[in-house]
Each structure stands twice: as C-alpha cells, then as structure tokens.
PDB file of C-alpha atoms in Angstrom:
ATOM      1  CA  UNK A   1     -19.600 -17.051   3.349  1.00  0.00           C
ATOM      2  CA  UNK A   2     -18.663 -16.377   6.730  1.00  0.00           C
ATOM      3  CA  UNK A   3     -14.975 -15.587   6.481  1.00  0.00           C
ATOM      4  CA  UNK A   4     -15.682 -13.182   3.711  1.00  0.00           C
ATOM      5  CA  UNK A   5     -18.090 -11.378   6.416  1.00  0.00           C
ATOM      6  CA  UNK A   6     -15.514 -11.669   8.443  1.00  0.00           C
ATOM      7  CA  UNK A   7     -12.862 -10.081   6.266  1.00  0.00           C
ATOM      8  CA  UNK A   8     -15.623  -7.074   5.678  1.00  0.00           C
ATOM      9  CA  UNK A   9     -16.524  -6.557   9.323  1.00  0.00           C
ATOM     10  CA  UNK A  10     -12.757  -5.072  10.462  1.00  0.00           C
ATOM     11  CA  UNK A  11     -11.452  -5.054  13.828  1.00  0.00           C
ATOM     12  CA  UNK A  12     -14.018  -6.031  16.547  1.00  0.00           C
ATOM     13  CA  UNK A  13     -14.124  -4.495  20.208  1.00  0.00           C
ATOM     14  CA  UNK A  14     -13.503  -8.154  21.208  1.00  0.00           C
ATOM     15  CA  UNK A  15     -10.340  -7.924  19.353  1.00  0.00           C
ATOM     16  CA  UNK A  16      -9.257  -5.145  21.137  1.00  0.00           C
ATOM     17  CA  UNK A  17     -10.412  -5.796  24.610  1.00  0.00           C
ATOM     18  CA  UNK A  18      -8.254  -9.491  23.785  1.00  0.00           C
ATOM     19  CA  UNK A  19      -5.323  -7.467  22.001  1.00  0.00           C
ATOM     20  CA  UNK A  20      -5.075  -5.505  25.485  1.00  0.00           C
ATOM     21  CA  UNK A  21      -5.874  -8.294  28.062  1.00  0.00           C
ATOM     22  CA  UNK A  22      -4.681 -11.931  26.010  1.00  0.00           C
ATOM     23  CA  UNK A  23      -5.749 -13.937  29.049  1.00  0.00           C
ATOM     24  CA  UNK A  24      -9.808 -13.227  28.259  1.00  0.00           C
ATOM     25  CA  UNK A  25      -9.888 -14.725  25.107  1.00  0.00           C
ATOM     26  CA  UNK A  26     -10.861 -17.750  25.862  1.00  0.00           C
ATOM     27  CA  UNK A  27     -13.724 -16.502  27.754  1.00  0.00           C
ATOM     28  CA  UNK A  28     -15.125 -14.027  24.757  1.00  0.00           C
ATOM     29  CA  UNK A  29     -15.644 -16.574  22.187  1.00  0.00           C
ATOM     30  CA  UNK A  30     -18.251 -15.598  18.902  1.00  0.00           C
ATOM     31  CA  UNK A  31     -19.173 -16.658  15.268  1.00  0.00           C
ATOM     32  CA  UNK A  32     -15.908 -14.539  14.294  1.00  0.00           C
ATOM     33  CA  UNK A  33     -13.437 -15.862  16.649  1.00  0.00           C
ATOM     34  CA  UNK A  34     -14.547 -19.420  15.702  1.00  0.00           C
ATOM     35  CA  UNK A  35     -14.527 -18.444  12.452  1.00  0.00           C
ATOM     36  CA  UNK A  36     -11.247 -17.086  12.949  1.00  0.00           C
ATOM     37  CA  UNK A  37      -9.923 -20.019  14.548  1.00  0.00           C
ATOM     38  CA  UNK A  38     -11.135 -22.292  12.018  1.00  0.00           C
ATOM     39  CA  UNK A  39      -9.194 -20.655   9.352  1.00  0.00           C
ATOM     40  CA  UNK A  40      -6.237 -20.928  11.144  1.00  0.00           C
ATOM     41  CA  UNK A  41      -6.286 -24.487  11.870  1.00  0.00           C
ATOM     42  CA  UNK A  42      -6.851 -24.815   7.855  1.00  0.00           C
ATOM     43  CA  UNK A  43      -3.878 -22.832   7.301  1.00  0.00           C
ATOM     44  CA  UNK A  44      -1.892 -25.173  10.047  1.00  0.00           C
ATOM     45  CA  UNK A  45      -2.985 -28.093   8.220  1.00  0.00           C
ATOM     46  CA  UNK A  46      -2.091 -27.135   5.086  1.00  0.00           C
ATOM     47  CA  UNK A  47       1.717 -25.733   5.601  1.00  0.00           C
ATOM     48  CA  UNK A  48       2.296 -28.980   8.043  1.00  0.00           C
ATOM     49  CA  UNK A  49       1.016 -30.667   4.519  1.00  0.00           C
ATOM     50  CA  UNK A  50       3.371 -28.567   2.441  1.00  0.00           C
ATOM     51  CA  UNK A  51       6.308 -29.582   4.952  1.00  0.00           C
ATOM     52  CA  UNK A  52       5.940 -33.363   4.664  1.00  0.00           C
ATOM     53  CA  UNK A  53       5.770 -33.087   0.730  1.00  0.00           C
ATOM     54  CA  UNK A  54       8.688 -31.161   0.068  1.00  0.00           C
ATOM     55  CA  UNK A  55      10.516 -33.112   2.305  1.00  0.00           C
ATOM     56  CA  UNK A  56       9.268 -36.569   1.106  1.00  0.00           C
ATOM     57  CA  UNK A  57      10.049 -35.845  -2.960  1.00  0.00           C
ATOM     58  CA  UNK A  58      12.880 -33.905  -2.342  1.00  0.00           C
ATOM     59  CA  UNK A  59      15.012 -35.453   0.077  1.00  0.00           C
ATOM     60  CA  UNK A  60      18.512 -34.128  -1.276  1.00  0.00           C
ATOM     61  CA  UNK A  61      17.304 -31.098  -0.570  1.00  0.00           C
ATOM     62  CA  UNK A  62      17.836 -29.570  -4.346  1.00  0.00           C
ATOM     63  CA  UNK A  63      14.254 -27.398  -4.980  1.00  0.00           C
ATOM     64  CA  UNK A  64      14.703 -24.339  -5.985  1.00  0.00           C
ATOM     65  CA  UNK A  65      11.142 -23.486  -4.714  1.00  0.00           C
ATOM     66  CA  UNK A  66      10.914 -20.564  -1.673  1.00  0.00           C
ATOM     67  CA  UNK A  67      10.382 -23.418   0.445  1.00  0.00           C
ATOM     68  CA  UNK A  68      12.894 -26.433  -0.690  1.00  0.00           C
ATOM     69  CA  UNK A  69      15.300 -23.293  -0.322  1.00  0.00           C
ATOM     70  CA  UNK A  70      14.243 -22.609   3.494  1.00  0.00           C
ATOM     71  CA  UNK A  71      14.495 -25.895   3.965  1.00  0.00           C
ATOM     72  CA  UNK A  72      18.271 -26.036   2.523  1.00  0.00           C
ATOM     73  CA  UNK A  73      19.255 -22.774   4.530  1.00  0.00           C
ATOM     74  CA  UNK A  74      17.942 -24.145   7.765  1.00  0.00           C
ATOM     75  CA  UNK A  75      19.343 -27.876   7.230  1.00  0.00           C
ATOM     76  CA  UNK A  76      22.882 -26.315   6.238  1.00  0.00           C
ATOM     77  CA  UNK A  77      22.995 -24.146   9.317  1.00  0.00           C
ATOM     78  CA  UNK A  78      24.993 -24.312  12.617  1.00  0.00           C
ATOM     79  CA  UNK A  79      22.351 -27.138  15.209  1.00  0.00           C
ATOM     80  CA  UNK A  80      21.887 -24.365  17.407  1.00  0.00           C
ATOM     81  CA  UNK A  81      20.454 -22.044  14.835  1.00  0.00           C
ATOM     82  CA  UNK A  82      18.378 -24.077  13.232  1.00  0.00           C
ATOM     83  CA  UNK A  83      14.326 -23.684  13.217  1.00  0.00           C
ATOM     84  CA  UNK A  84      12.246 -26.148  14.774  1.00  0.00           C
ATOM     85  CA  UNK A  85       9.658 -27.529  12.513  1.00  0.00           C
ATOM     86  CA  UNK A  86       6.755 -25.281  14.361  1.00  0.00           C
ATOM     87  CA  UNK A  87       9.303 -21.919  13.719  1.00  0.00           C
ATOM     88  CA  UNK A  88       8.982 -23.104  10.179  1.00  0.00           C
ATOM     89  CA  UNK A  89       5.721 -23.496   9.786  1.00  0.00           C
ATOM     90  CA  UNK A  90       5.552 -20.133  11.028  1.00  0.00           C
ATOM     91  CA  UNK A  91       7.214 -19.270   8.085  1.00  0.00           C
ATOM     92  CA  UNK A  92       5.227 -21.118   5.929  1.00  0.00           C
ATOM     93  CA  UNK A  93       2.384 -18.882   7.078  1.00  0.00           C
ATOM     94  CA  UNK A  94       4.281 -15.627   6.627  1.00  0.00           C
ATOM     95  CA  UNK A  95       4.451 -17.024   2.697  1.00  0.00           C
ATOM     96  CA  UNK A  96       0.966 -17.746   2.024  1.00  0.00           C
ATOM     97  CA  UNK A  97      -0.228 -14.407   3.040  1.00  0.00           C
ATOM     98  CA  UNK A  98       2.647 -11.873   2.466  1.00  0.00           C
ATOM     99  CA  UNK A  99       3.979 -13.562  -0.573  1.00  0.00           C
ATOM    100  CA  UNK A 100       0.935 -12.727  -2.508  1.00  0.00           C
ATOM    101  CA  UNK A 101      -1.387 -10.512  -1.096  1.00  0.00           C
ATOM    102  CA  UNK A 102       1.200  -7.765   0.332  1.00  0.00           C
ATOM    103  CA  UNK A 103       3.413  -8.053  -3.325  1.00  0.00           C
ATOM    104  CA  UNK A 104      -0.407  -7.473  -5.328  1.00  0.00           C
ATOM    105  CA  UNK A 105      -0.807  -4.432  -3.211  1.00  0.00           C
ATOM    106  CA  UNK A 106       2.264  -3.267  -3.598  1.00  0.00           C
ATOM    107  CA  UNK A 107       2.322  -3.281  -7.316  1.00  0.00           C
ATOM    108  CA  UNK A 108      -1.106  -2.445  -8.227  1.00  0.00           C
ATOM    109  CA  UNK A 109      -0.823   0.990  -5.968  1.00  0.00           C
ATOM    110  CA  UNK A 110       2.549   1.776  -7.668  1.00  0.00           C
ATOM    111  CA  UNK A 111       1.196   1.537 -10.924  1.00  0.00           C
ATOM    112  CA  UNK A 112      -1.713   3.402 -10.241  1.00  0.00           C
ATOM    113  CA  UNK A 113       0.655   6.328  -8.932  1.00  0.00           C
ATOM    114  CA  UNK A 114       2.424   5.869 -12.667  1.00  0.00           C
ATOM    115  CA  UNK A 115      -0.368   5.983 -14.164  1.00  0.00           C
ATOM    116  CA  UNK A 116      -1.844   9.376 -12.200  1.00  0.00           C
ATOM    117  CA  UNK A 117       1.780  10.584 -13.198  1.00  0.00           C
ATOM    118  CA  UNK A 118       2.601   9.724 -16.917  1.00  0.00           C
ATOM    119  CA  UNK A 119       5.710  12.218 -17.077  1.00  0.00           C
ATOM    120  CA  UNK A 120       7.532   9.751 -14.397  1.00  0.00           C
ATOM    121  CA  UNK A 121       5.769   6.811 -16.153  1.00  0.00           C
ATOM    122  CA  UNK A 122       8.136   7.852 -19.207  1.00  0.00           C
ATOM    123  CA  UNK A 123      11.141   8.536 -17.645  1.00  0.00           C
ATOM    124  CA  UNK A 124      11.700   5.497 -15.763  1.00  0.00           C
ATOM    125  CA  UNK A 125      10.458   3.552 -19.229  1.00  0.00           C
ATOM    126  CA  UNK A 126      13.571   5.440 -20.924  1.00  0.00           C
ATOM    127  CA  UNK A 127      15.345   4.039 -17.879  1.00  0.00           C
ATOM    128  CA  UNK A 128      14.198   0.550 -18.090  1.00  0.00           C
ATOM    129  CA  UNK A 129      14.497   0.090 -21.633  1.00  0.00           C
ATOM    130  CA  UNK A 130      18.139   0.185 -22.297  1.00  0.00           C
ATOM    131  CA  UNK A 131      18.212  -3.538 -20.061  1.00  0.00           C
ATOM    132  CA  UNK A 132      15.916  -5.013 -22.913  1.00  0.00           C
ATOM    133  CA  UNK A 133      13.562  -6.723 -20.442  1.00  0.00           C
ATOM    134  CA  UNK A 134      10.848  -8.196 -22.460  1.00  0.00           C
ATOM    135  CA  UNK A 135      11.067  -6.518 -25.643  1.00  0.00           C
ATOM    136  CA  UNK A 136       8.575  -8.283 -27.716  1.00  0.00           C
ATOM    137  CA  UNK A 137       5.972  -8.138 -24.499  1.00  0.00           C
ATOM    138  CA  UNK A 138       3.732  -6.126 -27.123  1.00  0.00           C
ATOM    139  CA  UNK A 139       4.110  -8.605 -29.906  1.00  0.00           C
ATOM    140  CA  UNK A 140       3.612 -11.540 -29.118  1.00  0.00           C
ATOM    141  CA  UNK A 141       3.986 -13.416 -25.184  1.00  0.00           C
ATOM    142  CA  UNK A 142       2.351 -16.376 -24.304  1.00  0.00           C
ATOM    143  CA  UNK A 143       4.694 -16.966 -21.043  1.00  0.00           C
ATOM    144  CA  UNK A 144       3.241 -17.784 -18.441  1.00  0.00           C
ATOM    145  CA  UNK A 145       6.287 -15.381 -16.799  1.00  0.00           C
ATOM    146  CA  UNK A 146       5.297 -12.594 -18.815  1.00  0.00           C
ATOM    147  CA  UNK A 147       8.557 -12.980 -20.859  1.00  0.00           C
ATOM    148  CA  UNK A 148      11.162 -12.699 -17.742  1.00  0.00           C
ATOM    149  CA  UNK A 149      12.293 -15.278 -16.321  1.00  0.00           C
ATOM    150  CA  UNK A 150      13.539 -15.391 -12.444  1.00  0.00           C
ATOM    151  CA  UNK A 151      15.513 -18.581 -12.084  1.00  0.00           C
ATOM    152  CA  UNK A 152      18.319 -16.518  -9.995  1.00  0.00           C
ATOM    153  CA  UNK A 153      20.654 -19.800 -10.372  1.00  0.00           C
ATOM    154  CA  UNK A 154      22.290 -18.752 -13.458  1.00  0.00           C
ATOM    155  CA  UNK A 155      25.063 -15.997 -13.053  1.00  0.00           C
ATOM    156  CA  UNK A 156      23.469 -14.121 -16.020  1.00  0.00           C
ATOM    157  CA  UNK A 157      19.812 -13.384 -14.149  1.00  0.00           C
ATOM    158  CA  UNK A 158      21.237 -12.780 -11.080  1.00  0.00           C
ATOM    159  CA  UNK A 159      23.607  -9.995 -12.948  1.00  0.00           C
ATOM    160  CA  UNK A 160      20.340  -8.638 -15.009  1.00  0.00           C
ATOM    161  CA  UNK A 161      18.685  -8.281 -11.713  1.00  0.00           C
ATOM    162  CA  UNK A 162      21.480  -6.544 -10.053  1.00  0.00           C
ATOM    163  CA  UNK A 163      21.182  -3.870 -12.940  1.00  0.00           C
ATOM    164  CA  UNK A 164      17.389  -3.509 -11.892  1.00  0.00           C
ATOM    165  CA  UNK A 165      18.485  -3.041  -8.434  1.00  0.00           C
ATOM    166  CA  UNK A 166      20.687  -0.564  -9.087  1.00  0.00           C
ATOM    167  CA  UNK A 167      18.384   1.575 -11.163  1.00  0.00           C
ATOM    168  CA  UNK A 168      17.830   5.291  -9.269  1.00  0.00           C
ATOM    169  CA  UNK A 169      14.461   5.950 -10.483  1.00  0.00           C
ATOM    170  CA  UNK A 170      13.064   2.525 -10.028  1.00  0.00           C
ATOM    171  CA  UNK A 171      14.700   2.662  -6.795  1.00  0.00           C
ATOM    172  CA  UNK A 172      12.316   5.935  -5.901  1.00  0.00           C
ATOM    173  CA  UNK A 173       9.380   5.050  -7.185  1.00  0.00           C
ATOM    174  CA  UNK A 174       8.933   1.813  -5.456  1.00  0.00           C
ATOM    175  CA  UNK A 175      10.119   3.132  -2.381  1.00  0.00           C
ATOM    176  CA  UNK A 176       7.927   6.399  -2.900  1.00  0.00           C
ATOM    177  CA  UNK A 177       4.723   4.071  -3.312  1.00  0.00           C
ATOM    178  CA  UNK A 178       5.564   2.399  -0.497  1.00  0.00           C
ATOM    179  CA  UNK A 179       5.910   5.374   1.515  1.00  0.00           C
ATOM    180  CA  UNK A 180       1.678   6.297   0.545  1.00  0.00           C
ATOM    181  CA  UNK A 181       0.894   2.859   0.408  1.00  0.00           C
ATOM    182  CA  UNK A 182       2.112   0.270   2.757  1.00  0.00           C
ATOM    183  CA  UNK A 183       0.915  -3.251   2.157  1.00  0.00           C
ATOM    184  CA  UNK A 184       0.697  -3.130   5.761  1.00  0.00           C
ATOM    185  CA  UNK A 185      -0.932  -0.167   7.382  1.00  0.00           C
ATOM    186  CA  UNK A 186       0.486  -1.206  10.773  1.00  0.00           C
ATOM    187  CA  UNK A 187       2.062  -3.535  12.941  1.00  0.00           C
ATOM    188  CA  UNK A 188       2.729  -4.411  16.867  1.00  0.00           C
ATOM    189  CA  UNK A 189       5.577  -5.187  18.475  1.00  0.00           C
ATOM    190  CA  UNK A 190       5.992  -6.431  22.730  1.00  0.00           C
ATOM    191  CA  UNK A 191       9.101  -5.218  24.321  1.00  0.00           C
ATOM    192  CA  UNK A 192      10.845  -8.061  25.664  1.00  0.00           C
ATOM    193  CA  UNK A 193      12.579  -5.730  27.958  1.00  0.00           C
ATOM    194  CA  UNK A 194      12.833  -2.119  30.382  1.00  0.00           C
ATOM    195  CA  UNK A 195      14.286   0.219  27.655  1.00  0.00           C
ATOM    196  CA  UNK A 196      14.073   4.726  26.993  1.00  0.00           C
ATOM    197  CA  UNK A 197      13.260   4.890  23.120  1.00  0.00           C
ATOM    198  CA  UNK A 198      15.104   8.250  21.757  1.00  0.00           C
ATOM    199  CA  UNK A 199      13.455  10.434  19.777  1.00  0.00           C
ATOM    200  CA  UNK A 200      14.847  13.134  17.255  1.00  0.00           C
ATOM    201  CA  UNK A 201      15.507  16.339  19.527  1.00  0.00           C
ATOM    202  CA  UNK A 202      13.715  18.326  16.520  1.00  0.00           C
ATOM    203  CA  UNK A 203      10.560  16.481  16.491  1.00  0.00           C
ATOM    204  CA  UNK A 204       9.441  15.524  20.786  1.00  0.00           C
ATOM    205  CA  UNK A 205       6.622  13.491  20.940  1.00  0.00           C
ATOM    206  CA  UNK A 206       3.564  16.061  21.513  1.00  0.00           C
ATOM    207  CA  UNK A 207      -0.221  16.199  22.755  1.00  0.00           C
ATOM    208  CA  UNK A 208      -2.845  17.477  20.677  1.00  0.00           C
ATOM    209  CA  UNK A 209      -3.009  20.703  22.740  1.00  0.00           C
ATOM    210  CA  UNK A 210       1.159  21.065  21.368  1.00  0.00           C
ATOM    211  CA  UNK A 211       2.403  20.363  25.179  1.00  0.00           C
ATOM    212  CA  UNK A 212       5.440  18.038  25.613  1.00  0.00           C
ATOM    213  CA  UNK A 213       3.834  14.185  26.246  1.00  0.00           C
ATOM    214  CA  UNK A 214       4.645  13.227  29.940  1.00  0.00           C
ATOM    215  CA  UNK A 215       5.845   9.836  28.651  1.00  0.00           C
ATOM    216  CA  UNK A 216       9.072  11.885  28.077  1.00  0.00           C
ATOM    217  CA  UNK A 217      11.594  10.761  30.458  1.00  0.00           C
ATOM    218  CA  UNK A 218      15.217  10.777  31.404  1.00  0.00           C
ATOM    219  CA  UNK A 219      17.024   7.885  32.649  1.00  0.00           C
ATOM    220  CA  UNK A 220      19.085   4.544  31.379  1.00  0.00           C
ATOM    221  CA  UNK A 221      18.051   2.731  28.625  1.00  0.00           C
ATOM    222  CA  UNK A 222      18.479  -1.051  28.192  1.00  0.00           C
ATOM    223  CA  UNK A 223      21.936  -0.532  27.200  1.00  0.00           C
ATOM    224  CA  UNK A 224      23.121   0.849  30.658  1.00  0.00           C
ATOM    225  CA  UNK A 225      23.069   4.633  28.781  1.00  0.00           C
ATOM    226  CA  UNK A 226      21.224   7.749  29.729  1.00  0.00           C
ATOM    227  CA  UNK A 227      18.898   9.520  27.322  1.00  0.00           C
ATOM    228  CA  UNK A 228      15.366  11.396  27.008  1.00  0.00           C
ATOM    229  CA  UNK A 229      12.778   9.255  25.352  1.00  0.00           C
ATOM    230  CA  UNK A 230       9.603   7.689  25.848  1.00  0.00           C
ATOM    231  CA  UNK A 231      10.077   5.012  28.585  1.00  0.00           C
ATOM    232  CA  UNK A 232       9.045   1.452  27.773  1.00  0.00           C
ATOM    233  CA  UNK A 233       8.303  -1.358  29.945  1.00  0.00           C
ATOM    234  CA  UNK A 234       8.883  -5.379  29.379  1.00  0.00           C
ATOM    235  CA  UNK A 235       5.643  -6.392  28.219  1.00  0.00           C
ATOM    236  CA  UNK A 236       4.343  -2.915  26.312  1.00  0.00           C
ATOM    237  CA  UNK A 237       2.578  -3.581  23.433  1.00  0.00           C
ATOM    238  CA  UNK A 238       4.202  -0.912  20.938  1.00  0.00           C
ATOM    239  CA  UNK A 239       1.991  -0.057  18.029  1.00  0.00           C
ATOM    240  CA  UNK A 240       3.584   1.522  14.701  1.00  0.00           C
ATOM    241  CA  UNK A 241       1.024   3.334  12.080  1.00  0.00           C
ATOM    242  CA  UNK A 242       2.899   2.579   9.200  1.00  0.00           C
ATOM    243  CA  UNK A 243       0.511   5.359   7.218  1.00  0.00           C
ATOM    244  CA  UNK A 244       0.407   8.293   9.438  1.00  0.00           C
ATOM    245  CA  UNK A 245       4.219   7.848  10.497  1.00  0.00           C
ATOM    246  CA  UNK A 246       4.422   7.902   6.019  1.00  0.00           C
ATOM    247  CA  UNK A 247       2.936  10.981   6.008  1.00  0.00           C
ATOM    248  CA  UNK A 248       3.212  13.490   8.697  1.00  0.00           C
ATOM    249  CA  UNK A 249       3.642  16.969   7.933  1.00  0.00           C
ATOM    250  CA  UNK A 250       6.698  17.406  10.194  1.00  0.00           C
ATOM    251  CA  UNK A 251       8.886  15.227   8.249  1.00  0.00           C
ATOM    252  CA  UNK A 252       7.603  15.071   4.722  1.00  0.00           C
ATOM    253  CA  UNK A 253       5.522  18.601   4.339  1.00  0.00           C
ATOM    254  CA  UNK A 254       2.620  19.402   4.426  1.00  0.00           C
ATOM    255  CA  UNK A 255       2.428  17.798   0.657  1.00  0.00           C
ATOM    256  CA  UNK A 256       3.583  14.297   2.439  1.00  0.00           C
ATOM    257  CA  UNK A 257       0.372  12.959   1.020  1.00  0.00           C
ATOM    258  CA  UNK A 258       1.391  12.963  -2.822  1.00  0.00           C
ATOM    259  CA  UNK A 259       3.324  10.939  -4.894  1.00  0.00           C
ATOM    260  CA  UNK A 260       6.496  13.214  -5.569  1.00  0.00           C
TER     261      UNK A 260
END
C-alpha cells in the first residue's frame, strides 16, 4: 500500500532539494524515502539472488537467457573490461524495470497511434504480411509466444528478423511513436568534465522574452577547440526533456504534436 502511494504522489520537493544538493539526503528522511529505500534494497536482494543462481546451474556458461548471455559477454571479455559483480547488478536492475515496463509503453502507445490512424494501420499490414509472421494468429494460437518464436540462435530467425528490421514503414512508425511517446519522458546526465556544448546556428538557445540566453558563450571546448555553445561545468547536472525536445515547433512544426 505504501509504494503504490508512492508511485501516485510524483516527484516530491525533497526530491528536488536532494536532486540539487545530494549531500542533504541523509538529513531529509520521510515515509517516502524509507519507502523508497526499502524497495531498493528488495530489488538489491533479489538481482544479487538472480546472480548466484544463474551462475550456480549454469556454470558453462551456455543460457541463452538476457542474463546467462551478460554473463557470457562479460566472462569472454578482455580482464580489464570486464564488469565487477556490483556493475552487473546494476544491470540487472536496468532489466527488471526497462525490460518490461518501458517495452509495454512503448507498444501499447504505438498501437494506439495505429489504431487512431487505420489508413497506416493497413499499409504497414500489406507490408508485414508478405514475411508470413504468424499466419494462423486468427485461427487458432495457443503459444504462449503468440506464434513467433525469438530464439535468435538459429541462422533462419536471425535472417526473418533482419527482414523486420529492414522494413521502411515499420521502421517509421516505431520511431514516429517514439518521437510522441517516450517510455522515458526524461533523463539526467553529470558532466564529468569543463566542456562548450554547440548548438545548431539556426536554432540559439532563447529566453521566453525571444532574447539570446546569456549561457551562450565562446571559448574551448573539452576537446582543446573553439566554438559558441552553452558552457558546462564538471559536475552540472544536465537535464534532457525527452517530450518537449520531441515536439517543438522549431524543428518538427507547429503540427510536431501528431502522429504523421
């Protein structure tokens, strides 16, 4: 009960005062943060669980699962690239909440946007259809696959999926959905060092009132060469709207808010 009141109450002036100053968040413990924290350590718990498993029934290394394959990559790479087993458990986390949750999104939204536009719904049906992917889904398919099935370790999948891949209108619907609506409205980023960001000559970053921003500098980037941009320090937290960068008017129109 509380982490679904969590998950309904949003971002918390706590959680921004702590995004902007880390050190305090110690000091501005609540219900949510504990809450929070609690999760986490669940989460921890479980993918240092999921590590041990894998690696204690499949020793040789052979599972074709996500994870006996990240395991594989990472024991089969050069010592001094390999993960340590707390970079993989970050990975483990990236799995268990953009492997599902981000790939729902993703497809639910895109077939909503087919289904609010039925003449491209047809079109890239004609397209699809001629690679006879689950042709009898109508009839009669008890898979628990839905009919396709994506072992990738026999040469003939991997060569029907490289035909989906290279399908143009699949290609710009997905990517067109993705555009409106990103799984992931935004994300942060910290510079890990002095650098001038360049920005297209056609589109300077402005103020509301239209004036020039006075973040617009001149000077050497990280890479010893000089260029306009917006200056950013070592340590900057650098936000990117995923949505509003999606949809502004100067680059996609001022119709940059429908499916097209």
């Amino acid at each position: 009960m509380r982490l679904h009141f969590v998950t309904r109450k949003g971002p918390s002036l706590r959680g921004s005062i702590c995004l902007a100053y880390p050190w305090l968040e110690p000091y501005l413990r609540d219900e949510t943060s504990d809450t929070i924290a609690e999760g986490a350590r669940v989460v921890q718990k479980t993918s240092q669980t999921l590590l041990k498993d894998m690696r204690d029934v499949n020793p040789e290394g052979d599972s074709k699962s996500i994870l006996g394959l990240l395991l594989r990559s990472n024991a089969n790479a050069a010592p001094e690239d390999r993960l340590t087993d707390e970079e993989l458990l970050a990975q483990i986390d990236s799995f268990l909440f953009a492997g599902s949750d981000s790939t729902g999104i993703a497809t639910v939204w895109a077939l909503y946007e087919l289904a609010c536009n039925p003449e491209i719904q047809q079109a890239l049906r004609a397209e699809l259809r001629p690679l006879g992917l689950n042709e009898h889904a109508g009839e009669q398919d008890f898979a628990s696959d839905s009919g396709i099935d994506i072992d990738m370790a026999t040469p003939d999948h991997a060569a029907q999926f490289a035909a989906i891949d290279a399908l143009p209108l699949l290609d710009r619907v997905v990517r067109e959905s993705l555009r409106l609506h990103p799984p992931a409205h935004s994300t942060l980023r910290i510079a890990d060092e002095d650098d001038i960001v360049p920005f297209s000559p056609d589109s300077p970053p402005k103020m509301q009132d239209g004036s020039i921003s006075r973040a617009v500098v001149t000077g050497l980037g990280a890479d010893g060469v000089e260029r306009t941009g917006i200056r950013v320090r070592k340590g900057d937290f650098i936000h990117l709207p995923f949505e509003p960068m999606n949809t502004i008017r100067d680059v996609w129109s001022e119709d940059g808010h429908k499916f097209k």
